[in-house]
PDB file of C-alpha atoms and ligand atoms in Angstrom:
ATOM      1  CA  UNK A   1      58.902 -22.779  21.259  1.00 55.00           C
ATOM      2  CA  UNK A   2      61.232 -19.735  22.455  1.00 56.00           C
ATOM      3  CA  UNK A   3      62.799 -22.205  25.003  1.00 64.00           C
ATOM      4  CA  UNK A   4      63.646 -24.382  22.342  1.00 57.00           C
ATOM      5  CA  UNK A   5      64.853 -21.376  20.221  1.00 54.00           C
ATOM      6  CA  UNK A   6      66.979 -20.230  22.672  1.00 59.00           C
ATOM      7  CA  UNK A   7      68.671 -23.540  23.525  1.00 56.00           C
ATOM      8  CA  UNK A   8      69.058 -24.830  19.797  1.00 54.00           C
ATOM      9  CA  UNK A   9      70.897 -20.712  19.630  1.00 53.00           C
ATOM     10  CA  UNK A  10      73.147 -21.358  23.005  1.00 59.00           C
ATOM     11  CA  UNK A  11      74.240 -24.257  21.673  1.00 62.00           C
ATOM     12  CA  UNK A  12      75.133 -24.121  18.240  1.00 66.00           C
ATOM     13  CA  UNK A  13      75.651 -21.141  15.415  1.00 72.00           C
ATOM     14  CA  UNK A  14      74.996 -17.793  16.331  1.00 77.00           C
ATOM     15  CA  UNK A  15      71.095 -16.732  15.746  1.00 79.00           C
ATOM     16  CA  UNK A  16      70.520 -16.000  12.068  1.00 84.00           C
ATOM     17  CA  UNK A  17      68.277 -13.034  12.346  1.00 86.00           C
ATOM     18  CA  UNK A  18      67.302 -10.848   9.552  1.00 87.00           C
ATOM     19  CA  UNK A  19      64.451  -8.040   9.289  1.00 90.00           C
ATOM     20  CA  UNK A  20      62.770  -8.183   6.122  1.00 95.00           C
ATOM     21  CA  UNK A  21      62.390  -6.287   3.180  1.00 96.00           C
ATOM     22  CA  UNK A  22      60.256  -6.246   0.498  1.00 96.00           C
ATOM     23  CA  UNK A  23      61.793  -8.036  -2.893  1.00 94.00           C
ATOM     24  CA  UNK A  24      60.021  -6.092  -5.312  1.00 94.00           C
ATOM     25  CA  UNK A  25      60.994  -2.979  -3.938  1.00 97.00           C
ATOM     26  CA  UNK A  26      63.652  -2.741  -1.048  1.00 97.00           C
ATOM     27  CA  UNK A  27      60.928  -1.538   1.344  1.00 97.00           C
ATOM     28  CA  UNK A  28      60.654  -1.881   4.925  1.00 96.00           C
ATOM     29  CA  UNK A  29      57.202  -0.964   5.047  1.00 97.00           C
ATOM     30  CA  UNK A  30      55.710  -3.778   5.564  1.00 97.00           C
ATOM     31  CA  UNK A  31      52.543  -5.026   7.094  1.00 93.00           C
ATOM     32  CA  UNK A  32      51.082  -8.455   8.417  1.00 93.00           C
ATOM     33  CA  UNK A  33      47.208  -9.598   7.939  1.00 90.00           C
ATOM     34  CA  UNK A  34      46.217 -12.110  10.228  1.00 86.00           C
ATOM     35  CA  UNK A  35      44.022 -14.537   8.967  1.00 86.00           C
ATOM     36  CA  UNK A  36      42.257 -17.299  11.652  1.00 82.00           C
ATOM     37  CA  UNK A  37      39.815 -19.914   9.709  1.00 81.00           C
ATOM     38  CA  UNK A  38      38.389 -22.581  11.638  1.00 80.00           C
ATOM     39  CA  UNK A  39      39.838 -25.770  11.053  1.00 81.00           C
ATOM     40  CA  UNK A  40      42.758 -24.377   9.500  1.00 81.00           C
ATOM     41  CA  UNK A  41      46.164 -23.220  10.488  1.00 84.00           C
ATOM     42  CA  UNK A  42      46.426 -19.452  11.280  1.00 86.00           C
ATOM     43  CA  UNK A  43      48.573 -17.741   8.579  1.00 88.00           C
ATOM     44  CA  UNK A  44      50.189 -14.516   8.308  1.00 92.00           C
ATOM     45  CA  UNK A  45      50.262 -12.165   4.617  1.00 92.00           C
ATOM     46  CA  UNK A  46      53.648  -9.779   4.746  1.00 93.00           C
ATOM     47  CA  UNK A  47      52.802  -7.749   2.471  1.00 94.00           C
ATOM     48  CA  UNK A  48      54.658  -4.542   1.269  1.00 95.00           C
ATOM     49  CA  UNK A  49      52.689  -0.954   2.086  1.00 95.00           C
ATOM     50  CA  UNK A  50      54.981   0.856  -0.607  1.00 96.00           C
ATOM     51  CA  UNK A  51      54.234  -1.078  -3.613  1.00 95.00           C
ATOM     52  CA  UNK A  52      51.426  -3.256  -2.457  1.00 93.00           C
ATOM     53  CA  UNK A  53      53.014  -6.753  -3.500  1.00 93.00           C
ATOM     54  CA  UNK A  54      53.163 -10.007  -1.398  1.00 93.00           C
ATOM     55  CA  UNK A  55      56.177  -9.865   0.246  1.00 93.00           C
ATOM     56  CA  UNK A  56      55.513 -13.547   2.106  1.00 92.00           C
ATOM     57  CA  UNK A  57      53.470 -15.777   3.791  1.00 91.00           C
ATOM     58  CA  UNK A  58      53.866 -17.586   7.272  1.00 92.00           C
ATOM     59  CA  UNK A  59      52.192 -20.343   8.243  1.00 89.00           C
ATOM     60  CA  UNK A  60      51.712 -20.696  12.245  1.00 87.00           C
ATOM     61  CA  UNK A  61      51.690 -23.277  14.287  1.00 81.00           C
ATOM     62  CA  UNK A  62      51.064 -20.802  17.598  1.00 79.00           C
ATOM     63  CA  UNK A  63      50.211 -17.145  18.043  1.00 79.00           C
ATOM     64  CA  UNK A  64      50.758 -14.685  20.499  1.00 84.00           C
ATOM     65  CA  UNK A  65      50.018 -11.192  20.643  1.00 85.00           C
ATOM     66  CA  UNK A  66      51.710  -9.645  22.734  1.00 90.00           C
ATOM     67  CA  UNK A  67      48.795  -6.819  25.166  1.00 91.00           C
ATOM     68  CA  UNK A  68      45.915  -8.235  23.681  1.00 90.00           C
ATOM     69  CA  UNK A  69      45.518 -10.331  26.636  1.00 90.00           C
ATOM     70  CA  UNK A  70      44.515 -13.901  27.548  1.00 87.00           C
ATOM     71  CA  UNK A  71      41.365 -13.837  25.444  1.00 85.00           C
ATOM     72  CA  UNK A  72      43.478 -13.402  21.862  1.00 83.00           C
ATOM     73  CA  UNK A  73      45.783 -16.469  23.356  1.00 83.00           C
ATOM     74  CA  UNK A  74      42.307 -18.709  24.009  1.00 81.00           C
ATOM     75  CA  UNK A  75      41.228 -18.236  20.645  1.00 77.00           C
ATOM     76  CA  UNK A  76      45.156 -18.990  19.206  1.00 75.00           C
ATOM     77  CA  UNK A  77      45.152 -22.090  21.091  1.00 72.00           C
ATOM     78  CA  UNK A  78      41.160 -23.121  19.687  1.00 65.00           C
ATOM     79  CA  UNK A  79      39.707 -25.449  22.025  1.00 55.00           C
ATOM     80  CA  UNK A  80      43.053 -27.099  23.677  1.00 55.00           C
ATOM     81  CA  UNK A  81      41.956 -25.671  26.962  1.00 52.00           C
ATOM     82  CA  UNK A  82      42.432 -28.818  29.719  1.00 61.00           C
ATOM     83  CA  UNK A  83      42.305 -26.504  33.005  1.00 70.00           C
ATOM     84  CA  UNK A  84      42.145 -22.985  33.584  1.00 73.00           C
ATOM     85  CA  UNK A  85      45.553 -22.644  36.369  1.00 78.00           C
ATOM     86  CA  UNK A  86      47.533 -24.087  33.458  1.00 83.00           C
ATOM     87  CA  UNK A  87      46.352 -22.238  30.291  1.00 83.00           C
ATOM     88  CA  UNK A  88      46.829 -18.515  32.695  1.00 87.00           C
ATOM     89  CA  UNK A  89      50.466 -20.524  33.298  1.00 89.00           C
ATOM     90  CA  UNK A  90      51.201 -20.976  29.858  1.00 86.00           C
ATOM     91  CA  UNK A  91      50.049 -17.718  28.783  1.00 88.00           C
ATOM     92  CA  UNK A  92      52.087 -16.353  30.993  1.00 91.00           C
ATOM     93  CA  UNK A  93      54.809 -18.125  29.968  1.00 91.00           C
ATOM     94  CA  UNK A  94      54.227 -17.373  27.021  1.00 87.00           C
ATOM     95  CA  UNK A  95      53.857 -13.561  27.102  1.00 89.00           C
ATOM     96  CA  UNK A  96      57.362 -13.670  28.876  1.00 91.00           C
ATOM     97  CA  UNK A  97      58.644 -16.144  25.731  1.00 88.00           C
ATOM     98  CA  UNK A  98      57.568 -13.466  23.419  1.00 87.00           C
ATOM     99  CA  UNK A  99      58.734  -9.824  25.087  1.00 88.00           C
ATOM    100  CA  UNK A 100      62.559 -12.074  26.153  1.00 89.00           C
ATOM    101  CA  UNK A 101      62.291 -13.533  22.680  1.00 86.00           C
ATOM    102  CA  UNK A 102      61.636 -10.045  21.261  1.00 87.00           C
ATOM    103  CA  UNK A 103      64.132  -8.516  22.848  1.00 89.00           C
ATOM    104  CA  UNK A 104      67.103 -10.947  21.654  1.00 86.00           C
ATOM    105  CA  UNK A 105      66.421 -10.546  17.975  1.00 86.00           C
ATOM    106  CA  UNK A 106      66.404  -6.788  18.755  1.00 87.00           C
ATOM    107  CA  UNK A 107      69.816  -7.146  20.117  1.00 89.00           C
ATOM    108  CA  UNK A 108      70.780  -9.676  17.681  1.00 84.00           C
ATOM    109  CA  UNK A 109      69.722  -7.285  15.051  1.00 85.00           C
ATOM    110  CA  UNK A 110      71.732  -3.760  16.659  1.00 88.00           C
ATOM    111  CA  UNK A 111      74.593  -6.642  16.950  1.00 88.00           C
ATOM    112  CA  UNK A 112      74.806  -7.277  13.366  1.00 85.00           C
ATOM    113  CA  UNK A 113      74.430  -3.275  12.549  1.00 87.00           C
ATOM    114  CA  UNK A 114      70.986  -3.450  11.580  1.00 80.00           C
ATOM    115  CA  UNK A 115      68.053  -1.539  12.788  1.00 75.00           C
ATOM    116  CA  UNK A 116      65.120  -3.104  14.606  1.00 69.00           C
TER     117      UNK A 116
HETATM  118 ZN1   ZN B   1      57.467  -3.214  -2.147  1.00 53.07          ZN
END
């Protein structure tokens, strides 16, 4: 998915990136609950540690989190497994997705003035 990303940005509009806030408040204080349900999409709650109100949801299609290791990404990917060389390949592909992905919003952000 960061591949993509990053080819749909080097080839057309600069990357729109924006950190949120909370629209009840202003706050950045924000935090994320993970929830996993089997047979379900994973989705993410933002949800604002000042006031306490939603701030959004996101639903995901994958998940990586980034030094909890390949047993987090097995249980992201539920069941898809088809060899073991290729899902350590595409973990580590996409651990490197998400720190290089990570680190171009950053910049993106301190681009645009805004801090990370
Ligand atoms: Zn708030």
């Amino acid at each position: 998915m960061w591949r993509l990303l990053r080819l749909i940005c080097d080839n057309a509009a600069p990357m729109d990136v924006h950190r949120q806030t909370c629209q009840n408040c202003g706050s950045r204080a924000l935090h994320n609950i993970l929830v996993r349900e089997p047979g379900h999409r994973s989705v993410v709650f933002v949800g604002c540690t000042t006031c306490e109100k939603l701030v959004a949801r996101y639903g995901l299609e994958t998940y990586y989190h980034h030094g909890k290791g390949l047993e987090s990404y097995l249980r992201s990917i539920q069941g898809s497994v088809e060899s073991g060389r290729r899902v350590l390949s595409e973990f580590e592909a996409t651990q490197q997705e998400a720190v290089d992905g990570y680190e171009r919003v950053v910049k993106a952000l301190r681009a645009q003035g805004k801090e990370p």
